[in-house]
Short mmCIF file of C-alpha atoms in Angstrom, two decimals:
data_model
loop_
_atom_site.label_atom_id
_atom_site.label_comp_id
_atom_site.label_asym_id
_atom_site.label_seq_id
_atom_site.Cartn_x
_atom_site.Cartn_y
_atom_site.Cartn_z
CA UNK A 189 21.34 28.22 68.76
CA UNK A 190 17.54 28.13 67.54
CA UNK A 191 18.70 27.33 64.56
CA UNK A 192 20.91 24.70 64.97
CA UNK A 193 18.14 22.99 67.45
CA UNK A 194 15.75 23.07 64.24
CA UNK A 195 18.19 21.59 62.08
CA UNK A 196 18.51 18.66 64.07
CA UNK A 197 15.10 17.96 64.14
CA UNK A 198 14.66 17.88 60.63
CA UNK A 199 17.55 15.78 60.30
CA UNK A 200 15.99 13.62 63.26
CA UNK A 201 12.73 13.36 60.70
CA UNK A 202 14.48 12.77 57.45
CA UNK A 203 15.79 9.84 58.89
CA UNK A 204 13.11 8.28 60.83
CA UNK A 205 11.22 8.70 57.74
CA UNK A 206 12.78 7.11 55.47
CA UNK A 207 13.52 3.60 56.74
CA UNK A 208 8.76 3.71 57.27
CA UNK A 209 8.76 4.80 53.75
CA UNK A 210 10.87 2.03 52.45
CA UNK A 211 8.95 -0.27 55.05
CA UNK A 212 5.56 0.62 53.34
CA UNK A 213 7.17 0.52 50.11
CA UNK A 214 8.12 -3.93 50.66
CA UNK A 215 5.00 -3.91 51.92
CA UNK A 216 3.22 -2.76 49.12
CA UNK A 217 1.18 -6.19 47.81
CA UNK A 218 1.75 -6.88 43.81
CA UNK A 219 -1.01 -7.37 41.71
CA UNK A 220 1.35 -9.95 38.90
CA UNK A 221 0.35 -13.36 41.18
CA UNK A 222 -3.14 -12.73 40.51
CA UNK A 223 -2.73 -11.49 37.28
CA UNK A 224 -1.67 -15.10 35.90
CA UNK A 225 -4.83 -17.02 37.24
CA UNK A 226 -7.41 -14.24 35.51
CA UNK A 227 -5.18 -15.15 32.22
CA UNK A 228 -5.25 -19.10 32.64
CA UNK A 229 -9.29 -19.27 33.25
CA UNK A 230 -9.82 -16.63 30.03
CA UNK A 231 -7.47 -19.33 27.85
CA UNK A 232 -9.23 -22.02 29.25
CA UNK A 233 -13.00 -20.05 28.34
CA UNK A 234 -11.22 -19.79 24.79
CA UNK A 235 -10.56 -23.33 24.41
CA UNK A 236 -13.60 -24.47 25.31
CA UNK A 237 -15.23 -21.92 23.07
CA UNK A 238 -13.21 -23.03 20.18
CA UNK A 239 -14.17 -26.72 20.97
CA UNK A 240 -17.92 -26.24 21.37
CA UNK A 241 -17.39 -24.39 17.52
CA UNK A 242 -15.70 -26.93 16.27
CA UNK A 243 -18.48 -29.69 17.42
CA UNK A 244 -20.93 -27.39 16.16
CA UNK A 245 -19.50 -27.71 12.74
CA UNK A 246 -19.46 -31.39 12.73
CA UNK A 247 -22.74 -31.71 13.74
CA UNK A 248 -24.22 -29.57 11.05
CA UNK A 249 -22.09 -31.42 8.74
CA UNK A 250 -23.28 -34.48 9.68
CA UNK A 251 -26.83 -33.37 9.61
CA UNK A 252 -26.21 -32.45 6.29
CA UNK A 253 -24.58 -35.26 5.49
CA UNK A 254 -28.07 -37.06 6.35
CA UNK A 255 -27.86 -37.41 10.37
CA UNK A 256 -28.83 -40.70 12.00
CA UNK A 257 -28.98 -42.64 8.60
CA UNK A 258 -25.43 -41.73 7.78
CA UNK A 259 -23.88 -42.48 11.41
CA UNK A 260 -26.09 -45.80 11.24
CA UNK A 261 -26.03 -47.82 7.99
CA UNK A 262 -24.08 -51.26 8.10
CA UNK A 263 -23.24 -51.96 4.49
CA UNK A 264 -22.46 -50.13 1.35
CA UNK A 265 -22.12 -51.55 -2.57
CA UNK A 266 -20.67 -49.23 -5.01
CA UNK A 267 -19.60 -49.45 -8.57
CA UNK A 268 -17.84 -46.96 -10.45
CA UNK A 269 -14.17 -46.58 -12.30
CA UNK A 270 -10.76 -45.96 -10.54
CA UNK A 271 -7.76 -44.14 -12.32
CA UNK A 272 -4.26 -44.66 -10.69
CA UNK A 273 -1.78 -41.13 -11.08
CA UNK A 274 2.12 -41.61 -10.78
CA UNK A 275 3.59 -38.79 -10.34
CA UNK A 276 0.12 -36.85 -10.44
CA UNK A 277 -0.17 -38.16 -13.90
CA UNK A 278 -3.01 -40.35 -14.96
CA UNK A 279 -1.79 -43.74 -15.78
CA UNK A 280 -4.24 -45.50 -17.01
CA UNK A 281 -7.56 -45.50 -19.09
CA UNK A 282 -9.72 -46.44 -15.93
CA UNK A 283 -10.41 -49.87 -14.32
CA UNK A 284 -13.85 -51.14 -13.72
CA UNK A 285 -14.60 -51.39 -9.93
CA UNK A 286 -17.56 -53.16 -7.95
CA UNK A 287 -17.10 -52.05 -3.80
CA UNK A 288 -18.70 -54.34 -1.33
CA UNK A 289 -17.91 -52.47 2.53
CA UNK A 290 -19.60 -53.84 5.74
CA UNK A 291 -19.14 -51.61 8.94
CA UNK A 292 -16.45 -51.68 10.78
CA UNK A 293 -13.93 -53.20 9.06
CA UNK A 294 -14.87 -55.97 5.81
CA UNK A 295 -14.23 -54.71 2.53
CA UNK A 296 -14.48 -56.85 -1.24
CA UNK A 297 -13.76 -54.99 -4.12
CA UNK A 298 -14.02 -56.71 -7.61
CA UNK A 299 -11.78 -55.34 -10.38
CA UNK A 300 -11.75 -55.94 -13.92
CA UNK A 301 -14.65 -55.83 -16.53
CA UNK A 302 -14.62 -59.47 -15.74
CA UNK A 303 -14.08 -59.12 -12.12
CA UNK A 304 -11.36 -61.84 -12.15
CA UNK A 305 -9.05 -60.36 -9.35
CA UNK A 306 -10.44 -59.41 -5.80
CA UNK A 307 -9.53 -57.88 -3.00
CA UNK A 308 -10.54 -58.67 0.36
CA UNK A 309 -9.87 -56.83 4.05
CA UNK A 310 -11.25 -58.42 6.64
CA UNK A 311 -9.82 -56.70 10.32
CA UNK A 312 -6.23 -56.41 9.70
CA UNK A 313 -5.75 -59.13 7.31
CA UNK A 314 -5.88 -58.82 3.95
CA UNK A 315 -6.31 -60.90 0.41
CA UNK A 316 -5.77 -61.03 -3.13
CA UNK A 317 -7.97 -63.19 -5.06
CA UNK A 318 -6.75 -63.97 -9.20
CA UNK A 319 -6.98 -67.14 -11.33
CA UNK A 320 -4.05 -68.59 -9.69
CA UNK A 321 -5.38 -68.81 -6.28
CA UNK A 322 -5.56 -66.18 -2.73
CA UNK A 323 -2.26 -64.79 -2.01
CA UNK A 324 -1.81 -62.48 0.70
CA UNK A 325 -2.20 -59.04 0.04
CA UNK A 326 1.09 -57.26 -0.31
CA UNK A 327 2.04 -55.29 2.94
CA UNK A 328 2.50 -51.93 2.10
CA UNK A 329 -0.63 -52.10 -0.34
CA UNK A 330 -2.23 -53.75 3.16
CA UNK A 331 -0.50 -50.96 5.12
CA UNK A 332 -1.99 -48.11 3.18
CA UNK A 333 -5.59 -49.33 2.95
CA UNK A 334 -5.85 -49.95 6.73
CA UNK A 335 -4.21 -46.48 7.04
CA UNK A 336 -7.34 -44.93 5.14
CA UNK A 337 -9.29 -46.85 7.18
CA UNK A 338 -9.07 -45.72 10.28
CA UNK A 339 -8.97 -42.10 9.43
CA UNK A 340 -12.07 -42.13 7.37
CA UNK A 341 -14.79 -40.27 8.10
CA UNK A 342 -16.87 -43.56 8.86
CA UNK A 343 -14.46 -44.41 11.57
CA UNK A 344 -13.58 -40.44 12.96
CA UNK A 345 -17.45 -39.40 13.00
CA UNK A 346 -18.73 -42.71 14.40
CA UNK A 347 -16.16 -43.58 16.68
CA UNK A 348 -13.57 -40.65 17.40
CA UNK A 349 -16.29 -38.06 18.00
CA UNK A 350 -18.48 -40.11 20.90
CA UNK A 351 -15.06 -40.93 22.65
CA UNK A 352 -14.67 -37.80 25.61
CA UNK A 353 -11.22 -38.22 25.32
CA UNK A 354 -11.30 -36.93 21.68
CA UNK A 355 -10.28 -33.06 21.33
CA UNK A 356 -12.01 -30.95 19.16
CA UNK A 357 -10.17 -28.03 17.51
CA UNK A 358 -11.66 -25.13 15.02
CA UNK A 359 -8.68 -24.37 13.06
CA UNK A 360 -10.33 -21.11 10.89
CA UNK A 361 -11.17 -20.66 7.50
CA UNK A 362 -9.17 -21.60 4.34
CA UNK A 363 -9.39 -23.13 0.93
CA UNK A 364 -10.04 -26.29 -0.29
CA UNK A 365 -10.42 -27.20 -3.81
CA UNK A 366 -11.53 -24.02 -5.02
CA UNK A 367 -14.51 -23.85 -2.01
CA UNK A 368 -14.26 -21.49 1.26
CA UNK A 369 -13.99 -24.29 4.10
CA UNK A 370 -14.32 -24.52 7.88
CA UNK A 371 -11.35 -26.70 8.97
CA UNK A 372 -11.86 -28.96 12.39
CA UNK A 373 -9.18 -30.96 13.32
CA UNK A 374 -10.30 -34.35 15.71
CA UNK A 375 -6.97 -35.19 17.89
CA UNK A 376 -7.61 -39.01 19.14
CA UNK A 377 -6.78 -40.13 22.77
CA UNK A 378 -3.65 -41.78 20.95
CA UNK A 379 -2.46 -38.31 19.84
CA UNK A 380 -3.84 -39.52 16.14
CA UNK A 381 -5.05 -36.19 14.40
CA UNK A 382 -7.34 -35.56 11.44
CA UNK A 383 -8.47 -32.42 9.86
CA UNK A 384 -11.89 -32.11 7.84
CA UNK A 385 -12.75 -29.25 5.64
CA UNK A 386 -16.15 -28.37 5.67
CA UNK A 387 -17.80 -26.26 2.75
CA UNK A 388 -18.99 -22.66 4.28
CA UNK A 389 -21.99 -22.84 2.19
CA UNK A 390 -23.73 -26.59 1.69
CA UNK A 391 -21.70 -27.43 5.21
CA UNK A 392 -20.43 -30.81 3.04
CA UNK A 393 -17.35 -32.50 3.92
CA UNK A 394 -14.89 -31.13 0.78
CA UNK A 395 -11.50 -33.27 2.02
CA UNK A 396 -9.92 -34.98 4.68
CA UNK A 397 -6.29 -34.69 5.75
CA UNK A 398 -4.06 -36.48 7.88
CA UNK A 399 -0.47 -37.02 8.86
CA UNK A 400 1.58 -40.02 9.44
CA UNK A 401 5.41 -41.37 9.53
CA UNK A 402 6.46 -43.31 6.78
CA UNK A 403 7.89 -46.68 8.23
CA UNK A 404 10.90 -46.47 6.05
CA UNK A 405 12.43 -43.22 6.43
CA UNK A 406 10.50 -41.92 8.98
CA UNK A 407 9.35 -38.76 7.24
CA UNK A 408 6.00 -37.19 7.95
CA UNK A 409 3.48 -37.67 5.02
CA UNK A 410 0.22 -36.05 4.65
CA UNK A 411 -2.52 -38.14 2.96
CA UNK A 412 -5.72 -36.29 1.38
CA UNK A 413 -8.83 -37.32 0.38
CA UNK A 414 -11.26 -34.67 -1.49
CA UNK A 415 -15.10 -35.44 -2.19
CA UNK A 416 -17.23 -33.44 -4.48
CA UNK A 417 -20.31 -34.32 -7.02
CA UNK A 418 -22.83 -35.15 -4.02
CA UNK A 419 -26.21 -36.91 -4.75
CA UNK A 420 -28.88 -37.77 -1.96
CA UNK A 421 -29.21 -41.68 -1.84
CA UNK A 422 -31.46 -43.20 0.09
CA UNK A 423 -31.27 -40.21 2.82
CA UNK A 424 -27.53 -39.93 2.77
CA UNK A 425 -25.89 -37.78 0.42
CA UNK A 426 -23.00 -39.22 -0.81
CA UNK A 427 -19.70 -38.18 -3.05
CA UNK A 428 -19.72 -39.33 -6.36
CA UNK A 429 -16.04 -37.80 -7.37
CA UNK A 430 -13.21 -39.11 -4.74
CA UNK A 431 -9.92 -38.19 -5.05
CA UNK A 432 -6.89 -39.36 -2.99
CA UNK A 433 -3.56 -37.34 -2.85
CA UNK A 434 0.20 -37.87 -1.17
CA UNK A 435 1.86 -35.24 -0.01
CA UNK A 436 0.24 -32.75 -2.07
CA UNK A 437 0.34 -35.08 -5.34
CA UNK A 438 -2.74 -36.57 -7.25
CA UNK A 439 -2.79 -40.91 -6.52
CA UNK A 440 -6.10 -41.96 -7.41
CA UNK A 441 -9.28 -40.78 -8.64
CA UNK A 442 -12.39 -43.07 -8.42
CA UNK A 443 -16.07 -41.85 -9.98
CA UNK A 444 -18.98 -43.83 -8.73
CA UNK A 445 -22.08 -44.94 -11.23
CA UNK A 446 -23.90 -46.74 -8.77
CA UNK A 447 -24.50 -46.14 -4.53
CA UNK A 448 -26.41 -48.79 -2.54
CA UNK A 449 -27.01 -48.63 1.40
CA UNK A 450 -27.81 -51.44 3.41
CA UNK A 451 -27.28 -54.24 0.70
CA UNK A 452 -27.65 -57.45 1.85
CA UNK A 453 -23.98 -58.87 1.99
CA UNK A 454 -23.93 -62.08 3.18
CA UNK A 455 -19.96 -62.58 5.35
CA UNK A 456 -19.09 -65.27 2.59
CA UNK A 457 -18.27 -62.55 0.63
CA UNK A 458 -15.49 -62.09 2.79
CA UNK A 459 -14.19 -65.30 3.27
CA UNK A 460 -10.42 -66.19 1.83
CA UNK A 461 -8.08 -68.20 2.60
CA UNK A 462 -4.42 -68.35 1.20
CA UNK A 463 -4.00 -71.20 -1.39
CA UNK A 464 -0.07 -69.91 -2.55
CA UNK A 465 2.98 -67.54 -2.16
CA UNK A 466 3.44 -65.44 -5.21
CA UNK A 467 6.91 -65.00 -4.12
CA UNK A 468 7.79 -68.46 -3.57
CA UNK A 469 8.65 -70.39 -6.91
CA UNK A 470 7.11 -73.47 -8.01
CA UNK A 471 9.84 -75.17 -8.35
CA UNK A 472 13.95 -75.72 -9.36
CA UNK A 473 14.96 -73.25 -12.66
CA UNK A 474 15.66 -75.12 -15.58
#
């Protein structure tokens, strides 16, 4: 009888304990919820970390690069000789340039020994000058140059990197003709990116990449442009060897005899106005 009494009240416990040990186990808080939040603020301590890095670079490379008096002059004159590729093939023995650039956006350049044909940018317009008259510039000669222009490094250090809506990214190390780089990509507040590789050791701007769409097939191009041979003029040192590439093949290749900063360039210079249509015959075939 005893024992029948006891093993009812162990029965009686069993299950009166189990329904308060399932209780206590749903009870039991989780520690995943606050997890998440400890992971969010360390990506968000990354990113910033990466950004302040990446600004650091670009400030030592503009320091480098000769500080205020780079970021500030208004005009530039160059001469030098440009060599066209096709294919990444030189085709030609060099043409005789003379460069005429006014911050932001007027350019003259004078081709030629003679320096009988001319072209001119002026904002988004732009003009061919020859012995037959101005004619417009061709548009996807226009396209390209005012492509280049707004992802120089005039126009992404003076303008993109004061804008607080500009992102700053440090993308690591690589290699960039032949020199150990820092690469920092700039993202614009219109989701426009460009990448600059920075030499580890003179902290020099080596090349400058960016991507775009072409307008006919809609395929994404990349567009380089490397600097090298660097002399200090007038404060600022500049590149002496640029070369321009498309999608991974050689374009142009300009070398530079002569660097001038704050010319006088009087906006004459950049006056044009179109006098006939190349395209448009003269008159009936005979």
């Amino acid at each position: 009888m005893k024992r029948t009494a006891l093993l009812t009240l162990v029965a009686l416990a069993i299950s009166l304990s189990v329904p308060f040990a399932l209780a206590q186990e749903s009870s039991a808080p989780t520690t995943e919820p606050q997890a998440a939040p400890a992971r969010q603020q360390g990506s968000s301590v990354t990113a910033d970390s990466n950004a302040k890095q990446g600004r650091a670079m670009l400030d030592k490379m503009i320091a480098t690069l000769g500080g205020q008096a780079y970021l500030a002059y208004q005009t530039r004159a160059d001469v030098g000789r440009n060599y066209g590729f096709y294919k990444g093939e030189p085709n030609s023995v060099g043409t005789p340039f003379w460069r005429f650039y006014k911050y932001p956006d007027k350019d003259r350049v004078e081709l030629t020994k003679q320096r009988d044909v001319t072209q001119i940018i002026v904002g988004d317009k732009g003009y061919e000058k020859t012995f037959k008259g101005v004619a417009a510039m061709e548009p996807e000669q226009l396209d390209g140059f005012l492509r280049r222009r707004s992802h120089s490094l005039e126009v992404v250090l003076r303008e993109w990197l004061k804008d607080p809506a500009t992102q700053v990214f440090f993308e690591g190390t690589g290699l960039a003709s032949q020199q150990m780089v820092n690469n920092v990509t700039l993202i614009s507040k219109d989701n426009d990116a460009v990448t600059i590789s920075i030499d580890q050791i003179s902290w020099l701007p080596v090349k400058r990449t960016f991507e775009y769409r072409d307008p006919v097939d809609k395929l994404k191009d990349v567009e380089d442009e490397t600097y090298a041979n660097y002399r200090m003029v007038q404060g600022i040192m500049t590149a002496y060897t640029i070369s321009r590439s498309h999608n991974s093949m050689m374009t142009s290749q300009r070398f530079l005899s002569e660097v001038h900063y704050n010319v006088e360039i009087p906006d004459s210079q950049f006056d044009a106005t179109i006098t006939f249509d190349p395209y448009k015959r003269s008159g009936p075939r005979k």
